[in-house]
């Protein structure tokens, strides 16, 4: 698979054919940040508090007996991130307040929203899950992702919805393929990853990239890349402090992820579960950005 990770975000924004990809790169360039906060939290207040506690009452909800977000008096991560990643189906009190709050925070702090839904079902079902249903995902999430496990029909269905002339958010929404995972023993390798690349190429008007552990330039594919191919790579499991957790998650540092061809680094507990999330996210931002500048400069 072709990679343009040697180019600057600004140059890639200038050249990219997809408006959502252009916005991703422009946001990163404007904020000098390639950090995605993974907000794996279970209440609306916790979600919004993580982005900007000045706009939300102090949270008293507990996570495993510890109020992760009350360790500092102010948690304002919004200015330091490029995207805010949610698992919206774990938010117990999801409703209009959640949606409007996320949209308000995104506009205030100039970040995009990534719903980590991992769509994997027949086409008709995923269309209803994405554009409708209780979670109203298409109304507020700029980016979503899908597994290739159910075949190309899943991707085709989402692409048909997202590129339809009748779709209200056309050219404002995009899809990532879940090409790899960071869990120990993951089966998202080999032929599966190759299939994800083939689907992405087939639906490149809606698919802008991959969730992967590194650049996928070494994966052999049946189809050939187009001259302008430039898929964005998001890498999960980024943590400066530890290499894994008891449930099989495997981590890598910001420097390693960006050096391996990732464009955006995703971190959750490595940031918000620390004693000072704001100072921690600043460190991730600095290390991620410096690694990106080094990668671009090394390419000449």
Coordinates of C-alpha atoms in Angstrom, one line a residue, residues 15-290:
X15 CA -3.2 17.3 -2.2
X16 CA -5.9 15.1 -0.7
X17 CA -9.1 14.5 -2.6
X18 CA -11.3 13.8 0.4
X19 CA -12.6 16.8 2.4
X20 CA -12.6 15.0 5.7
X21 CA -9.0 13.9 5.3
X22 CA -8.1 17.5 4.4
X23 CA -9.8 18.7 7.6
X24 CA -8.0 16.0 9.7
X25 CA -4.6 17.3 8.4
X26 CA -5.5 20.9 8.7
X27 CA -6.7 20.4 12.3
X28 CA -3.4 18.7 13.2
X29 CA -1.4 21.4 11.5
X30 CA -3.3 24.3 13.2
X31 CA -3.1 22.8 16.6
X32 CA 0.4 21.3 16.2
X33 CA -1.1 18.1 17.6
X34 CA -1.6 14.5 16.4
X35 CA -3.1 13.3 19.7
X36 CA -6.5 11.6 19.9
X37 CA -7.9 11.3 23.4
X38 CA -9.7 8.0 23.9
X39 CA -12.5 9.0 26.2
X40 CA -13.6 5.6 27.5
X41 CA -16.0 7.1 30.1
X42 CA -19.5 6.2 31.1
X43 CA -21.4 9.4 31.7
X44 CA -22.1 12.5 29.7
X45 CA -20.6 14.8 32.4
X46 CA -17.4 12.7 32.4
X47 CA -17.1 13.0 28.6
X48 CA -17.6 16.7 28.5
X49 CA -15.5 17.3 31.6
X50 CA -12.6 15.6 29.9
X51 CA -12.7 18.0 27.1
X52 CA -13.3 21.1 29.2
X53 CA -14.2 21.0 32.9
X54 CA -14.7 24.8 32.9
X55 CA -17.9 24.3 31.0
X56 CA -19.2 21.3 33.0
X57 CA -19.9 20.9 36.8
X58 CA -17.3 19.0 38.8
X59 CA -17.9 15.3 38.3
X60 CA -18.4 12.9 41.2
X61 CA -19.0 9.8 39.2
X62 CA -16.6 7.0 40.1
X63 CA -14.6 4.8 37.8
X64 CA -13.6 1.6 39.6
X65 CA -13.8 3.4 42.9
X66 CA -11.6 6.4 41.8
X67 CA -12.8 9.7 40.4
X68 CA -10.2 9.9 37.6
X69 CA -11.3 13.3 36.5
X70 CA -11.2 15.0 39.9
X71 CA -7.5 14.6 40.5
X72 CA -7.0 18.1 39.2
X73 CA -9.3 21.0 39.7
X74 CA -9.4 21.8 36.0
X75 CA -9.3 19.3 33.1
X76 CA -9.1 21.1 29.8
X77 CA -7.7 18.7 27.2
X78 CA -9.6 20.1 24.2
X79 CA -7.0 22.7 23.2
X80 CA -4.3 20.0 23.0
X81 CA -5.9 17.3 20.9
X82 CA -6.8 16.8 17.3
X83 CA -9.6 14.3 17.8
X84 CA -11.9 13.2 20.7
X85 CA -12.6 9.5 20.5
X86 CA -15.8 8.0 22.1
X87 CA -17.3 4.6 22.8
X88 CA -20.8 6.1 22.9
X89 CA -22.6 2.9 23.7
X90 CA -21.0 2.8 27.1
X91 CA -22.4 6.2 28.1
X92 CA -25.2 5.2 30.4
X93 CA -27.1 8.5 30.2
X94 CA -26.6 9.2 26.5
X95 CA -29.1 11.7 25.1
X96 CA -29.4 15.1 23.4
X97 CA -27.2 16.7 26.1
X98 CA -24.4 14.3 25.1
X99 CA -24.7 15.1 21.4
X100 CA -25.0 18.9 21.9
X101 CA -22.2 18.9 24.4
X102 CA -19.8 17.0 22.2
X103 CA -20.6 19.3 19.2
X104 CA -20.2 22.4 21.4
X105 CA -16.8 21.3 22.7
X106 CA -15.6 20.3 19.3
X107 CA -16.5 23.7 17.9
X108 CA -15.0 25.6 20.8
X109 CA -11.6 23.7 20.8
X110 CA -11.4 22.9 17.1
X111 CA -11.2 19.1 17.4
X112 CA -13.0 16.4 15.4
X113 CA -15.0 13.6 16.9
X114 CA -14.2 9.9 16.2
X115 CA -16.8 7.3 17.3
X116 CA -15.1 4.0 17.8
X117 CA -18.1 2.0 16.8
X118 CA -16.4 -0.8 14.9
X119 CA -19.4 -1.5 12.7
X120 CA -19.6 -5.2 11.8
X121 CA -22.9 -6.5 10.5
X122 CA -24.9 -6.9 7.3
X123 CA -25.2 -3.7 5.2
X124 CA -28.9 -2.9 6.0
X125 CA -28.2 -3.1 9.7
X126 CA -25.1 -0.9 9.8
X127 CA -26.9 1.7 7.7
X128 CA -29.5 1.9 10.4
X129 CA -27.0 1.9 13.2
X130 CA -25.0 4.7 11.6
X131 CA -27.7 7.0 10.3
X132 CA -30.6 6.7 12.9
X133 CA -31.2 4.5 15.9
X134 CA -30.8 5.7 19.5
X135 CA -27.2 6.9 19.1
X136 CA -27.7 9.2 16.1
X137 CA -24.0 8.6 15.2
X138 CA -24.0 10.3 11.8
X139 CA -25.3 13.6 13.3
X140 CA -22.2 14.2 15.5
X141 CA -19.3 11.9 14.7
X142 CA -17.0 13.2 11.9
X143 CA -15.2 9.8 11.7
X144 CA -16.3 6.2 12.5
X145 CA -14.7 2.9 11.9
X146 CA -15.7 -0.5 10.6
X147 CA -14.3 -4.0 10.8
X148 CA -13.7 -6.0 7.6
X149 CA -14.9 -9.2 9.3
X150 CA -18.4 -9.1 7.7
X151 CA -17.0 -8.5 4.2
X152 CA -17.2 -5.6 1.9
X153 CA -20.9 -5.3 2.2
X154 CA -20.5 -3.5 5.5
X155 CA -18.2 -0.9 4.0
X156 CA -20.3 -0.5 0.8
X157 CA -23.4 0.1 2.9
X158 CA -21.8 2.8 5.0
X159 CA -20.2 4.4 1.9
X160 CA -23.6 4.5 0.1
X161 CA -25.1 6.4 3.1
X162 CA -22.1 8.7 3.5
X163 CA -21.8 9.7 -0.1
X164 CA -25.5 9.9 -1.0
X165 CA -26.7 13.2 -2.3
X166 CA -29.6 12.9 0.2
X167 CA -27.2 12.6 3.2
X168 CA -27.2 15.8 5.2
X169 CA -23.6 15.5 6.2
X170 CA -22.1 14.5 2.9
X171 CA -18.4 15.4 2.6
X172 CA -18.4 16.0 6.4
X173 CA -18.2 12.4 7.4
X174 CA -15.7 9.5 6.8
X175 CA -14.8 6.0 7.6
X176 CA -11.7 4.2 8.9
X177 CA -11.1 0.5 8.4
X178 CA -10.1 -1.5 11.4
X179 CA -7.1 -3.1 9.8
X180 CA -5.1 -4.1 12.9
X181 CA -5.6 -4.2 16.7
X182 CA -3.3 -3.9 19.6
X183 CA -4.7 -6.7 21.7
X184 CA -2.5 -9.8 22.3
X185 CA -3.5 -12.6 20.0
X186 CA -5.5 -10.4 17.6
X187 CA -6.6 -12.1 14.4
X188 CA -6.6 -8.8 12.6
X189 CA -3.5 -9.7 10.6
X190 CA -2.5 -11.1 7.2
X191 CA -5.3 -11.8 4.8
X192 CA -7.8 -9.8 7.0
X193 CA -5.6 -6.7 6.8
X194 CA -5.2 -7.1 3.1
X195 CA -9.0 -7.3 2.7
X196 CA -9.4 -4.1 4.6
X197 CA -7.0 -2.3 2.2
X198 CA -8.9 -3.7 -0.8
X199 CA -12.3 -2.4 0.6
X200 CA -10.8 1.0 1.4
X201 CA -9.5 1.4 -2.2
X202 CA -12.9 0.3 -3.5
X203 CA -14.7 2.9 -1.5
X204 CA -12.1 5.7 -1.2
X205 CA -14.7 8.4 -1.5
X206 CA -15.8 7.6 2.0
X207 CA -12.9 5.5 3.5
X208 CA -10.1 7.9 4.5
X209 CA -7.8 5.5 6.3
X210 CA -7.1 2.8 8.8
X211 CA -6.8 2.0 12.5
X212 CA -3.5 0.1 12.4
X213 CA -0.4 -0.4 14.5
X214 CA 1.9 1.1 11.8
X215 CA 1.9 2.2 8.2
X216 CA 0.6 -0.6 6.0
X217 CA 3.0 0.1 3.1
X218 CA 4.5 -3.4 3.6
X219 CA 1.2 -5.2 3.0
X220 CA 1.0 -6.9 -0.4
X221 CA -2.4 -6.4 -2.1
X222 CA -4.1 -7.7 -5.2
X223 CA -5.0 -4.2 -6.5
X224 CA -2.5 -1.5 -7.2
X225 CA -2.5 1.9 -5.5
X226 CA -3.6 5.0 -7.4
X227 CA -1.1 7.8 -7.9
X228 CA -2.8 9.9 -5.4
X229 CA -3.4 7.2 -2.7
X230 CA -3.0 8.7 0.8
X231 CA -4.7 6.8 3.5
X232 CA -4.5 8.2 7.1
X233 CA -3.3 5.9 9.8
X234 CA -4.6 6.0 13.4
X235 CA -2.7 4.0 16.0
X236 CA -4.3 2.9 19.3
X237 CA -2.6 1.7 22.4
X238 CA -0.2 4.6 22.8
X239 CA 1.2 4.9 26.3
X240 CA 4.4 6.4 27.6
X241 CA 4.5 4.6 30.9
X242 CA 3.6 0.9 30.5
X243 CA 3.8 -1.8 27.8
X244 CA 0.5 -3.5 28.5
X245 CA -2.4 -4.2 30.8
X246 CA -3.8 -7.4 32.5
X247 CA -6.5 -7.8 29.7
X248 CA -4.0 -8.1 26.8
X249 CA -3.7 -4.6 25.6
X250 CA -0.2 -3.9 24.2
X251 CA 1.2 -0.3 24.2
X252 CA 3.8 1.6 22.3
X253 CA 5.2 5.1 22.8
X254 CA 4.2 8.2 20.8
X255 CA 7.7 8.3 19.2
X256 CA 7.5 4.6 18.1
X257 CA 4.0 5.0 16.7
X258 CA 4.7 8.1 14.7
X259 CA 8.1 6.7 13.6
X260 CA 6.3 3.6 12.3
X261 CA 4.1 5.6 10.0
X262 CA 1.1 6.5 12.2
X263 CA -0.4 9.9 11.5
X264 CA -2.5 10.1 14.7
X265 CA -1.8 8.6 18.1
X266 CA -4.7 7.4 20.3
X267 CA -4.3 7.3 24.1
X268 CA -6.8 7.0 26.9
X269 CA -5.9 5.9 30.4
X270 CA -2.2 6.8 29.6
X271 CA -3.5 10.5 29.8
X272 CA -6.7 10.8 31.7
X273 CA -5.8 8.3 34.5
X274 CA -2.7 10.2 35.5
X275 CA -2.4 12.6 38.4
X276 CA -2.3 15.6 36.0
X277 CA -4.1 14.8 32.7
X278 CA -3.5 18.3 31.3
X279 CA 0.3 18.2 31.8
X280 CA 0.3 14.6 30.5
X281 CA -1.5 15.4 27.3
X282 CA 0.9 18.3 26.7
X283 CA 3.8 15.8 26.9
X284 CA 2.1 13.4 24.4
X285 CA 1.4 16.3 22.1
X286 CA 5.0 17.5 22.2
X287 CA 6.4 14.0 21.7
X288 CA 4.0 13.1 19.0
X289 CA 4.6 16.4 17.1
X290 CA 8.4 16.2 17.5

